[in-house]
Every structure is written in C-alpha cells, then in structure tokens.
Backbone as numpy.savetxt, mean C-alpha at the origin, in Angstrom:
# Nx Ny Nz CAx CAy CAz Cx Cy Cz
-32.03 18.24 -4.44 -31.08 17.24 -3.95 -29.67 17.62 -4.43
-28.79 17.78 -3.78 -27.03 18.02 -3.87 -26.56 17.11 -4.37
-25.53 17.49 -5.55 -24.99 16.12 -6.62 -24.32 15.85 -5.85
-23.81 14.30 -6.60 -23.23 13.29 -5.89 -22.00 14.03 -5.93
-21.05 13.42 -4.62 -19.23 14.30 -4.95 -18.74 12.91 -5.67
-17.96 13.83 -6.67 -16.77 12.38 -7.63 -15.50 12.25 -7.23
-14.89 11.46 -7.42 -13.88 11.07 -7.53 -13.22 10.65 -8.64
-11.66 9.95 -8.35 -11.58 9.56 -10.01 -11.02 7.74 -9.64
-11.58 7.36 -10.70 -11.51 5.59 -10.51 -9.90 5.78 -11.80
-9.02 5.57 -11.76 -8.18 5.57 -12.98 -8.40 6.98 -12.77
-8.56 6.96 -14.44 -9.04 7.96 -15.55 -10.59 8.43 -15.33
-11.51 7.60 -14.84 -12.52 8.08 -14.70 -12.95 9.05 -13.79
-14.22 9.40 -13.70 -14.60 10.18 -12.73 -16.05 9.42 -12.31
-15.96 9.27 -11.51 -17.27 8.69 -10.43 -17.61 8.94 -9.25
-18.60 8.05 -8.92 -19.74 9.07 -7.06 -18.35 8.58 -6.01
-18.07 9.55 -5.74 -16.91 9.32 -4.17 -17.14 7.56 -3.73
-19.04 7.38 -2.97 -19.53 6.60 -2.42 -19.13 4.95 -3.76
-18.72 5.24 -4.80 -19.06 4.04 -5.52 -17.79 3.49 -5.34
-16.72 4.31 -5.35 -15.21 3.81 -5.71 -14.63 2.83 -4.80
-14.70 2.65 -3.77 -14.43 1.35 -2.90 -14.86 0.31 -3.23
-16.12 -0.09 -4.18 -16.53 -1.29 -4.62 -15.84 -1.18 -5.38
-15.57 -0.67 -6.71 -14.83 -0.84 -7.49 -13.54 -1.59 -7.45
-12.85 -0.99 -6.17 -11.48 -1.19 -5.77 -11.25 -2.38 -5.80
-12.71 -3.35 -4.93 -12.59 -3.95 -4.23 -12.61 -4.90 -5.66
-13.52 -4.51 -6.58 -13.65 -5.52 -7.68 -12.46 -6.02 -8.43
-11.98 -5.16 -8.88 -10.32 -5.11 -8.92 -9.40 -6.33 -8.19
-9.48 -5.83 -7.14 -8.59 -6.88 -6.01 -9.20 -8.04 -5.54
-10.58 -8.26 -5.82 -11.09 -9.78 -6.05 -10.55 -10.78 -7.41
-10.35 -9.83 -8.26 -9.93 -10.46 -9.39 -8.80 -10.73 -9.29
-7.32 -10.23 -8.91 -5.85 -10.39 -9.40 -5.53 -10.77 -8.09
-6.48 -10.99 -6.98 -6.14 -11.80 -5.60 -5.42 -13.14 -5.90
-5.52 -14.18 -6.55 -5.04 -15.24 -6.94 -3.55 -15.56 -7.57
-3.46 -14.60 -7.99 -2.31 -14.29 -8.86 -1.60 -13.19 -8.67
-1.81 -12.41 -7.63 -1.04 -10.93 -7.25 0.75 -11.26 -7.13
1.04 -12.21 -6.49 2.38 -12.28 -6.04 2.95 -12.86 -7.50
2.49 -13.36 -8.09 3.07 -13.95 -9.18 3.39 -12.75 -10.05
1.80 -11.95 -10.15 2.08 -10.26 -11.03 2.93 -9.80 -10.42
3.40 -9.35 -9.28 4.19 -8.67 -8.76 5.74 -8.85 -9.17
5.60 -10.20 -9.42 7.10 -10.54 -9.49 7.61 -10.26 -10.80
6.33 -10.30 -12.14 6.85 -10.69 -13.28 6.82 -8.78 -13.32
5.70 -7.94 -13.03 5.59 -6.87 -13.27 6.83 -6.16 -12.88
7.40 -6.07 -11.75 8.92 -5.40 -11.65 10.25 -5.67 -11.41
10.13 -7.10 -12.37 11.49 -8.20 -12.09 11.78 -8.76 -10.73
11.00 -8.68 -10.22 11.68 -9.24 -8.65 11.97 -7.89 -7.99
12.29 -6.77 -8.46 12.29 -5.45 -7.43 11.80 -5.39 -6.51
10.34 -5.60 -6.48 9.61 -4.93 -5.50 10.19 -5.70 -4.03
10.52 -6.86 -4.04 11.47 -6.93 -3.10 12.46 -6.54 -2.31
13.55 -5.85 -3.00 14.46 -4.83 -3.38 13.63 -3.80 -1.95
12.46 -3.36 -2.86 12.07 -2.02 -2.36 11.62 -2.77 -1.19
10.88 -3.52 -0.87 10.25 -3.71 0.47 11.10 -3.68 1.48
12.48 -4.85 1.08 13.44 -4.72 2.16 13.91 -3.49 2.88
14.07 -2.41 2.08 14.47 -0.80 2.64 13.85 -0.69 3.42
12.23 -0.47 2.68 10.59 -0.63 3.77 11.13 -0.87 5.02
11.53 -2.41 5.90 11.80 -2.80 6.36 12.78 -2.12 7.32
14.14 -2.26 6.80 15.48 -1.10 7.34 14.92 0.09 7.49
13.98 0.97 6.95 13.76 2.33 7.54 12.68 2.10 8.24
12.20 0.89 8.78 10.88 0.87 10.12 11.68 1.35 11.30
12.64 0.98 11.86 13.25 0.64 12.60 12.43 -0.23 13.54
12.05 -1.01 13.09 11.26 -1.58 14.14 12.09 -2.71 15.22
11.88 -3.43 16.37 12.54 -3.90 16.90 11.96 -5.45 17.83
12.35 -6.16 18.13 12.05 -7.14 19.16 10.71 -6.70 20.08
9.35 -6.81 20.11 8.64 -6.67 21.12 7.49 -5.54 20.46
7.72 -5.04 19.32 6.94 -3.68 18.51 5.58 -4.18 18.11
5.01 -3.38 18.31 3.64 -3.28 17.28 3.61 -2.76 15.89
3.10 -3.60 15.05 3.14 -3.20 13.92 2.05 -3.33 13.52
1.77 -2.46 12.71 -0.02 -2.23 11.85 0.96 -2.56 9.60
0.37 -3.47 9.50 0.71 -3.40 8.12 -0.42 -2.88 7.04
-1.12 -1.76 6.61 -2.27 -1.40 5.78 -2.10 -2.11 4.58
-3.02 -2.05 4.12 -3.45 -3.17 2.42 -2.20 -4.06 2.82
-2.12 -4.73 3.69 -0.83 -6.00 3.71 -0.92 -7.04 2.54
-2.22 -6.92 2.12 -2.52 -8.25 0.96 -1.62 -9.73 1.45
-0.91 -10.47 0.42 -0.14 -11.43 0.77 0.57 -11.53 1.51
1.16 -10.52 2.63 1.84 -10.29 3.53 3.34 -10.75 3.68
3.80 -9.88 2.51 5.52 -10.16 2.22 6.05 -8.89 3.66
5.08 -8.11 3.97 5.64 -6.96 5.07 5.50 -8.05 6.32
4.42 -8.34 6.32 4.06 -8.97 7.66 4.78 -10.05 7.85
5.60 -10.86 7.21 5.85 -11.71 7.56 7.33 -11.49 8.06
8.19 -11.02 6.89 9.35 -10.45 7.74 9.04 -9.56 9.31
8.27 -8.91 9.18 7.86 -7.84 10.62 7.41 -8.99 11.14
6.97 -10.28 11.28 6.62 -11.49 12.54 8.16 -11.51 12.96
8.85 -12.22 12.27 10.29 -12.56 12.77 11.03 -11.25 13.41
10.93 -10.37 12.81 11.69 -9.11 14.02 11.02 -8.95 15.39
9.57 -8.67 15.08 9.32 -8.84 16.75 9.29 -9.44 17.51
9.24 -10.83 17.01 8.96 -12.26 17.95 7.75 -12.39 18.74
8.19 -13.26 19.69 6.78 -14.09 20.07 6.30 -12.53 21.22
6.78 -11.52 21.69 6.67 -10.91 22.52 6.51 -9.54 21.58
5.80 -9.64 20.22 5.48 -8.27 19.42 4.19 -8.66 18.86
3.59 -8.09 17.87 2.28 -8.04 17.35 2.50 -7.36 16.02
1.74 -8.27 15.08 1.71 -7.68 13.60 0.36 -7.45 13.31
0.00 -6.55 12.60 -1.36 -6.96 12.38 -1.41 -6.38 10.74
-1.56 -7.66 9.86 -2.10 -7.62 8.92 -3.63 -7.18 8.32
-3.56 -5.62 7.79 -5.12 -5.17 7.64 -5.07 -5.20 6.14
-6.52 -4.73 5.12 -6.51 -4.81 4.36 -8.41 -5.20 4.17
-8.33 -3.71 2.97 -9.88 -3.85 2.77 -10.62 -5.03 2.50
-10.33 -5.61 1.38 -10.39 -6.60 0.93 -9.87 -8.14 1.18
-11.46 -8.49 1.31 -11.19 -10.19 2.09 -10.58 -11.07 0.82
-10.61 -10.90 -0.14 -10.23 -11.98 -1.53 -8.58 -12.13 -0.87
-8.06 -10.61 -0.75 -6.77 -9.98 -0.50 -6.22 -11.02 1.02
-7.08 -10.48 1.30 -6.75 -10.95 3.24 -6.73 -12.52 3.09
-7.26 -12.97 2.23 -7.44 -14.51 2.73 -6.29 -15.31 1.86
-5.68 -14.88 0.91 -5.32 -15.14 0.22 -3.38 -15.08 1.24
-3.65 -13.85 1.73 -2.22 -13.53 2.68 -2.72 -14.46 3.71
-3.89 -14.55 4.29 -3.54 -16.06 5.32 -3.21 -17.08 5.56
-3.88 -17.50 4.43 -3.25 -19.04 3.95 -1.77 -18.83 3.83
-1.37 -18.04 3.11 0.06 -18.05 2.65 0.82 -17.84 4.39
0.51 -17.06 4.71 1.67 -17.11 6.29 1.35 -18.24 6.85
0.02 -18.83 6.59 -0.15 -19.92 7.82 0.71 -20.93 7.73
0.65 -20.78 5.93 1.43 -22.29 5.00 2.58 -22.61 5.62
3.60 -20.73 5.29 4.47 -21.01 5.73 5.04 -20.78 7.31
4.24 -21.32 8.13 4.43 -21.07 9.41 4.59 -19.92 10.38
3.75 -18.81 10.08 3.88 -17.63 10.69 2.35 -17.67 10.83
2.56 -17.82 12.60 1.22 -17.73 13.22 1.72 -17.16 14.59
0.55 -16.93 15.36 1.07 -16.69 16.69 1.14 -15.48 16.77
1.78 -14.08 16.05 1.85 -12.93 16.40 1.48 -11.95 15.37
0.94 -12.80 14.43 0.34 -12.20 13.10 -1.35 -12.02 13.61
-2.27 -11.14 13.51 -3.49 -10.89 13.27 -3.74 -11.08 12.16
-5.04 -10.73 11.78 -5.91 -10.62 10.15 -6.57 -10.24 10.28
-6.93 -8.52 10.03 -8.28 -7.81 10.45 -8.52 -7.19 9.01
-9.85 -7.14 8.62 -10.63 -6.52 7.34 -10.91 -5.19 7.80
-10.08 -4.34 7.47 -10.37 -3.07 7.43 -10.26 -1.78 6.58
-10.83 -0.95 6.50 -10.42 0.42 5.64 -9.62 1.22 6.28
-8.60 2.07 5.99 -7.77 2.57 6.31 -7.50 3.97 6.46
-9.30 3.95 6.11 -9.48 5.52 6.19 -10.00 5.89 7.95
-10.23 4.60 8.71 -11.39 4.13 9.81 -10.88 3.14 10.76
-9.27 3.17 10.65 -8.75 1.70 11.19 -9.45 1.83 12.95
-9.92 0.11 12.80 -11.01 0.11 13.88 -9.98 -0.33 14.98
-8.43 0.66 15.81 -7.99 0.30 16.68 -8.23 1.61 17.80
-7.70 1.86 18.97 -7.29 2.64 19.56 -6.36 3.41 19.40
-6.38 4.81 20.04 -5.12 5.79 20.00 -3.98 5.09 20.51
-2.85 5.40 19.83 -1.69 5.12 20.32 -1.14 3.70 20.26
-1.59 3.08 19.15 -1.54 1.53 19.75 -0.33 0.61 19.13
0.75 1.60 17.95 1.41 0.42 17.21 2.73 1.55 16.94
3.69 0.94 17.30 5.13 1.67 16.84 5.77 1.88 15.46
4.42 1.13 14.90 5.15 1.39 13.32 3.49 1.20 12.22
3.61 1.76 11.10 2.78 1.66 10.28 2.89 1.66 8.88
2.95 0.00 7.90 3.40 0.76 6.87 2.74 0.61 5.48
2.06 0.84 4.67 1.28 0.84 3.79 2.13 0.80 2.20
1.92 -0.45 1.50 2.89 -0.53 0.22 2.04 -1.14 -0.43
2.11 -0.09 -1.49 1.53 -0.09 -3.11 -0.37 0.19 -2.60
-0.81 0.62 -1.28 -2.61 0.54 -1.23 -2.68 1.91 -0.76
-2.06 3.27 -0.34 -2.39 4.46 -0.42 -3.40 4.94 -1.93
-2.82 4.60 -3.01 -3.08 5.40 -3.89 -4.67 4.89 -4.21
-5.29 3.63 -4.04 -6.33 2.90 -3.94 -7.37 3.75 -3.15
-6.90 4.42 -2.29 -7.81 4.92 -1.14 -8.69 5.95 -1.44
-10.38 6.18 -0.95 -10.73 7.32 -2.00 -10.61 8.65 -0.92
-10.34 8.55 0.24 -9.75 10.01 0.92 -8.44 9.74 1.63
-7.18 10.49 0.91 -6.75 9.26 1.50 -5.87 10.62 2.57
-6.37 11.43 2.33 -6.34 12.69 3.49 -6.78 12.08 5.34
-8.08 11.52 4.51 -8.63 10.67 6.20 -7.93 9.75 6.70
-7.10 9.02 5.11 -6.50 7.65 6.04 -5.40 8.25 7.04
-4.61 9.49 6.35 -3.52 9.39 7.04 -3.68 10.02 8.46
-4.94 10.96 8.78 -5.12 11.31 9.91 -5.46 9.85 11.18
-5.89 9.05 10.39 -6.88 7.90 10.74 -5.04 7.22 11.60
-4.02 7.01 10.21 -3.04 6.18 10.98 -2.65 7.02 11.76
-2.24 8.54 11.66 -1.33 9.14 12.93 -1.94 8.74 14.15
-3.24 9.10 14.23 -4.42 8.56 15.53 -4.02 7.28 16.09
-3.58 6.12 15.41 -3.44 4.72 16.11 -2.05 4.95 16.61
-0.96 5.59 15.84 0.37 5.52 16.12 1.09 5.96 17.48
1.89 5.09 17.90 1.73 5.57 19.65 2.96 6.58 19.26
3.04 7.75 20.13 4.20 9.00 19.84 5.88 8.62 19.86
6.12 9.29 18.68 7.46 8.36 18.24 7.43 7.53 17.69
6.62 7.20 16.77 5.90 5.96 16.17 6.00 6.34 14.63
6.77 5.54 13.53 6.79 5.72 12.41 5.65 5.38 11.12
4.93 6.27 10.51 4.50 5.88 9.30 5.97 5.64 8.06
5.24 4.79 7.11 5.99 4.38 5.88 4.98 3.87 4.81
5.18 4.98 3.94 4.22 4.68 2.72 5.13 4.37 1.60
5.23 3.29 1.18 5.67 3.15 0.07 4.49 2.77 -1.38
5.28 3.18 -2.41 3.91 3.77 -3.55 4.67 4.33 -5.05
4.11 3.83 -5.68 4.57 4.12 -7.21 4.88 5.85 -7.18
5.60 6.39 -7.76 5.56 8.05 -8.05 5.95 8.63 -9.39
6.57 9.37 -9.42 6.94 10.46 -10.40 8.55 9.98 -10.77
8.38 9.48 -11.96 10.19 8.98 -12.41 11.03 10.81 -12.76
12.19 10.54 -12.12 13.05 11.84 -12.00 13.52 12.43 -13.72
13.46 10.95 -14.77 14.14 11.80 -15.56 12.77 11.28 -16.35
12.93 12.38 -18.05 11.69 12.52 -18.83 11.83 11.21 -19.71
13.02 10.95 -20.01 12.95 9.57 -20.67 12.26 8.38 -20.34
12.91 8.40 -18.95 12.37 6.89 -17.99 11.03 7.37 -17.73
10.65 8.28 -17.81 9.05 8.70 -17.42 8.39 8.13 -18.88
8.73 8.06 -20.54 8.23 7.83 -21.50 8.20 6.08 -21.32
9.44 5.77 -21.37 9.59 4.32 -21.66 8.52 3.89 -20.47
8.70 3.97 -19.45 7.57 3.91 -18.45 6.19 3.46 -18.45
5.82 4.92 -19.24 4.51 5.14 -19.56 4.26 3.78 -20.87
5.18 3.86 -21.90 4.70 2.54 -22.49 4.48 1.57 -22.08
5.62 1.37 -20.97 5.14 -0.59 -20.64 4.12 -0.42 -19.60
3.87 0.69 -18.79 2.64 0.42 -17.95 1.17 0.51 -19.00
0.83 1.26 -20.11 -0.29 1.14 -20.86 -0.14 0.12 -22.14
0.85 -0.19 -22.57 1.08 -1.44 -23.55 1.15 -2.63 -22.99
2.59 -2.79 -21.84 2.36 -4.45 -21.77 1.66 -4.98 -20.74
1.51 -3.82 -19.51 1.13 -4.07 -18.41 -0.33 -4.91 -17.84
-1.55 -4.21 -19.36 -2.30 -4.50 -19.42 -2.64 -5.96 -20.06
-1.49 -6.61 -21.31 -1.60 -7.65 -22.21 -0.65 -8.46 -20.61
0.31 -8.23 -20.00 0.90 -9.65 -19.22 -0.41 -9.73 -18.63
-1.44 -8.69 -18.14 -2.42 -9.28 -16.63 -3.55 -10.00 -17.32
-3.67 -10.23 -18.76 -4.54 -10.97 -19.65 -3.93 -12.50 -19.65
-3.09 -11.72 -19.98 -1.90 -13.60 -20.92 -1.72 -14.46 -19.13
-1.69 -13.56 -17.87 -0.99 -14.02 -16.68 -2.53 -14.57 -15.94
-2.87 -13.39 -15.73 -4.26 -13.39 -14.84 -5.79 -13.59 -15.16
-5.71 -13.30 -16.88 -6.60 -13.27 -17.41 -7.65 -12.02 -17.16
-6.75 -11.33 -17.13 -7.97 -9.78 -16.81 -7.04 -8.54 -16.97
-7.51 -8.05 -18.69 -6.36 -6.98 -18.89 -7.11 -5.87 -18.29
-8.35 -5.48 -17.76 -8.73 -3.98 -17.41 -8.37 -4.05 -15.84
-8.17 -4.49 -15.31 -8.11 -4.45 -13.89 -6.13 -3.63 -13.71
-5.56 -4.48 -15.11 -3.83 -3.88 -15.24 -3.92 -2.39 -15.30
-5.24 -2.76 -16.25 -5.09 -1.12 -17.04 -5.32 0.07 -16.23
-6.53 -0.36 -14.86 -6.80 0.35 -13.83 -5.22 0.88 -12.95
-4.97 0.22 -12.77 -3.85 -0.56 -11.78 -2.79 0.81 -12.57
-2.36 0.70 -14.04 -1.12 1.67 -14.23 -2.06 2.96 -14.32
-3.66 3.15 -14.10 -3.97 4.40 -14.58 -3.74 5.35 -13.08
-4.56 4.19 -12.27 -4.13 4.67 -10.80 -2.72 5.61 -9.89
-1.62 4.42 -10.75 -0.36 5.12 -10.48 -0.47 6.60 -11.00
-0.50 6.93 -12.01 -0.40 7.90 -12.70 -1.18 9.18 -12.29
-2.45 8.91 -11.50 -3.68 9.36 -10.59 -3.00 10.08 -9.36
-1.59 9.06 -8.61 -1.40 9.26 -7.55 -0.75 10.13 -7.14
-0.63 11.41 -6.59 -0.18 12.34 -5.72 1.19 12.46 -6.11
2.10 13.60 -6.63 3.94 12.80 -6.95 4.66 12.64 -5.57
5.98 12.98 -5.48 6.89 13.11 -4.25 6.38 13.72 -3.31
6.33 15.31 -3.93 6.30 16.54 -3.03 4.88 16.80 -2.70
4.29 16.31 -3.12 2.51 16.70 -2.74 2.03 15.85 -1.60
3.10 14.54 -1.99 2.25 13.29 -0.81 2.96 13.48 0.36
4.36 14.31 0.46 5.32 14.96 1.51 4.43 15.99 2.33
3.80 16.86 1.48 2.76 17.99 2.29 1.26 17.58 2.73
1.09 16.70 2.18 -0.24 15.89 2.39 0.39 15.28 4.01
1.11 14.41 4.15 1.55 13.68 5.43 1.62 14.92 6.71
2.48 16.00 6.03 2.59 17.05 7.01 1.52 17.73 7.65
0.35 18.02 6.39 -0.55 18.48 7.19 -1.85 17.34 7.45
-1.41 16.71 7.71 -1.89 15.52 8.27 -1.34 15.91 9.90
-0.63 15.52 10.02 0.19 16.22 11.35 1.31 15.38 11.96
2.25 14.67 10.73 3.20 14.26 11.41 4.36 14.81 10.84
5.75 14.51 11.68 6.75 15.52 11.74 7.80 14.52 11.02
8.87 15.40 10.47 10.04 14.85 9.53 9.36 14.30 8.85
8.77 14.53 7.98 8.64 13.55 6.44 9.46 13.45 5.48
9.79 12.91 5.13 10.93 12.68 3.97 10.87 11.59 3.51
11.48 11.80 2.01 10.93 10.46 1.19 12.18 10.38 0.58
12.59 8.91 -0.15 13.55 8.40 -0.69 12.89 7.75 -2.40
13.89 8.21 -3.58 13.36 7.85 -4.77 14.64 6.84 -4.59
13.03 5.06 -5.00 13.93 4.09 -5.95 13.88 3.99 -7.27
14.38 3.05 -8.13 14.13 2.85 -9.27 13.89 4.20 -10.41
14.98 5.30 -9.75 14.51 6.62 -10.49 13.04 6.94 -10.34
12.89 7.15 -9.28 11.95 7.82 -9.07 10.20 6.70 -9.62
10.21 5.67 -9.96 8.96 5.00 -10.58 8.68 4.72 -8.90
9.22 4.31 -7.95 8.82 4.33 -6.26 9.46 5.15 -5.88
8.64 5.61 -4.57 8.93 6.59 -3.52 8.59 5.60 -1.94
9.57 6.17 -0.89 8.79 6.23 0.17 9.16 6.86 1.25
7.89 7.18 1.48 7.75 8.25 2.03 7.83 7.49 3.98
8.24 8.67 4.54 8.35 8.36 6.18 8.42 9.56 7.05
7.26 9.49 7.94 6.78 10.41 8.91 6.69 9.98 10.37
6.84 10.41 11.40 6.63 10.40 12.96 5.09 10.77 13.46
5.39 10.65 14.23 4.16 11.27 15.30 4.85 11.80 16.10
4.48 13.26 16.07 5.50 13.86 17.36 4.78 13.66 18.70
C-alpha cells in the first residue's frame, strides 16, 4: 500500500486527505467572534486593506463577482452595492459555521437580493467556465491544501478579461518588522484568541499558517503558471499583506 501524501497543518505535517477537516475545525471555532478578532488583531487595518481590494477589482455596475472564503462578507457586501440590483455576488466559502455566520450578518444589514451563499471548496468551485468578472479571495488562499488547483479551478470560472485578487498575509520587507512581527503573532496573538474567543490553539494555527504561506514572489509565479497574465502584487503594511492580481487572458 503507497503512503499517505502530507501536507503541513501550521507547523505540522499530516495526510493531504485530513487537512480540510482540520481547517474546518478551526473556523467552526473563531466563526462567532472572527470580525471582532479581526478588528482587535490588526487595529482596524484590515479594512484599510480590503478597501484597495475593492479599488483594484475594478469592478462595475452589472458584474459578477465570485468572493472565495467570503466568511462574514465585509467583500461581499461592499461588491452588492457596486453592482446593484442588475449584478451578482456570490459569497463562497468552505465552511458553513463561516457562511452562516456572513448570512445573517448581510441579511441583518439589508443586503439581499444579489448576494448568493454557496458552500464550497475552492479548489472545485461548483460554477461554469467563464462565469464572473472578478474573483477575490482575502486572508483563505493560504488555508487551502492545493492551492495550485484552486487557482487553476478560479481562472476556469473567470470570464476572459476577468480579474483574480488574492489578498493574504506575506513576507514583511524589512528584518526588524519581520522580528517584532513574529513576536506578537506567537506571543499575543495566541493569549488575545484565549482572553477574546476563548481558544488560544486555533490563533496559534492561524499565525503558524501565515508563516507556512508562499512569500510575494513565489505566489506571483504560482498565479502565472497557473495561467493568468500580468500578475503583480502590491506590499501593505510593509510587506505583513500582499495582494496579489492576475487576468485571464
């Protein structure tokens, strides 16, 4: 019998086939409390960064949009109001804890009508060729356990001329901010998601992951030979985010 293929969970190493539960265990747990972590974890930034997200979609009045791991759907909801009643969002995302948690919240606040909610993996998105003018995946690439397949998987849905946008923790530019960094993601990162969420290993996963993930220039050649054209990426926050943006030629 042929050993199992591994992967790496964090720091660990485990069966390829196991790591999606895992993921998923993870994001059942800090589902409740994600937007709250989010906020305290990078001062309110990640806002900051999403909005760019946003400005480099170019997306417009009438677009299709695919949002991957949308979770609470801070993408999707701004992308409802740009396209209007005559566009389509579709909020995906492996995890139902995740997904349900972003439904309620758009429904609450009145964004219905052009929003979807589909449970999906993103290695397998269950649409047709060609189907969405924009695609953009923030902070759930690095989660993914091939994530070579996902990106072939999104060019496939993306109709031609159609933008990917991955935004995703990376490689800080200078060695300092890379140290101080590294402390508060393995010191406090793990004690706020205890004191906040009540679950410090899921933090601890969470900053090991970053650190796991692909830097600038690797996830630039990864997209390319994937097979989409102009990739280029923009460092925020010195380099602790990247994002990255590709076509479909």
């Amino acid at each position: 019998m042929s050993e199992k293929q591994k992967t790496h969970f964090g720091y660990q190493q485990v069966d390829t086939e196991a790591k999606a539960g895992m993921v998923a265990d993870v994001f059942h747990s800090v589902a409740a409390r994600y937007d709250l972590m989010n906020d305290l974890m990078s001062g309110g930034v990640h806002r900051i960064w999403k909005r760019f997200t946003i400005e480099l979609s170019g997306v417009r009045k009438g677009h299709s949009v695919l949002d991957i791991a949308g979770g609470t759907g801070d993408l999707a909801a701004k992308f409802s109001r740009i396209v209007g009643d005559d566009g389509r969002v579709v909020l995906a995302d492996i995890n139902d804890s995740m997904l349900k948690v972003g439904r309620d919240k758009l429904l609450d606040t009145g964004h219905q009508g052009n929003i979807e909610f589909v449970q999906a993996d993103a290695q397998f998105l269950p649409f047709p060729d060609d189907s969405f003018d924009c695609i953009t995946i923030a902070f759930g690439l690095r989660n993914v356990t091939a994530k070579e397949t996902a990106l072939r998987s999104m060019l496939r849905v993306l109709k031609p001329g159609g933008r990917l946008l991955v935004l995703e923790f990376s490689k800080p530019e200078n060695e300092l901010l890379s140290k101080a960094y590294d402390t508060y993601s393995f010191r406090l990162l793990p004690l706020m998601g205890q004191l906040v969420a009540g679950d410090s290993e899921s933090y601890q996963y969470l900053a090991e992951s970053i650190r796991m993930h692909p830097d600038q220039d690797t996830l630039k050649d990864m997209m390319e030979d994937a097979g989409f054209a102009r990739v280029e990426y923009h460092n925020m926050t010195g380099g602790i985010v990247a994002l990255h943006k590709g076509i479909k030629a």
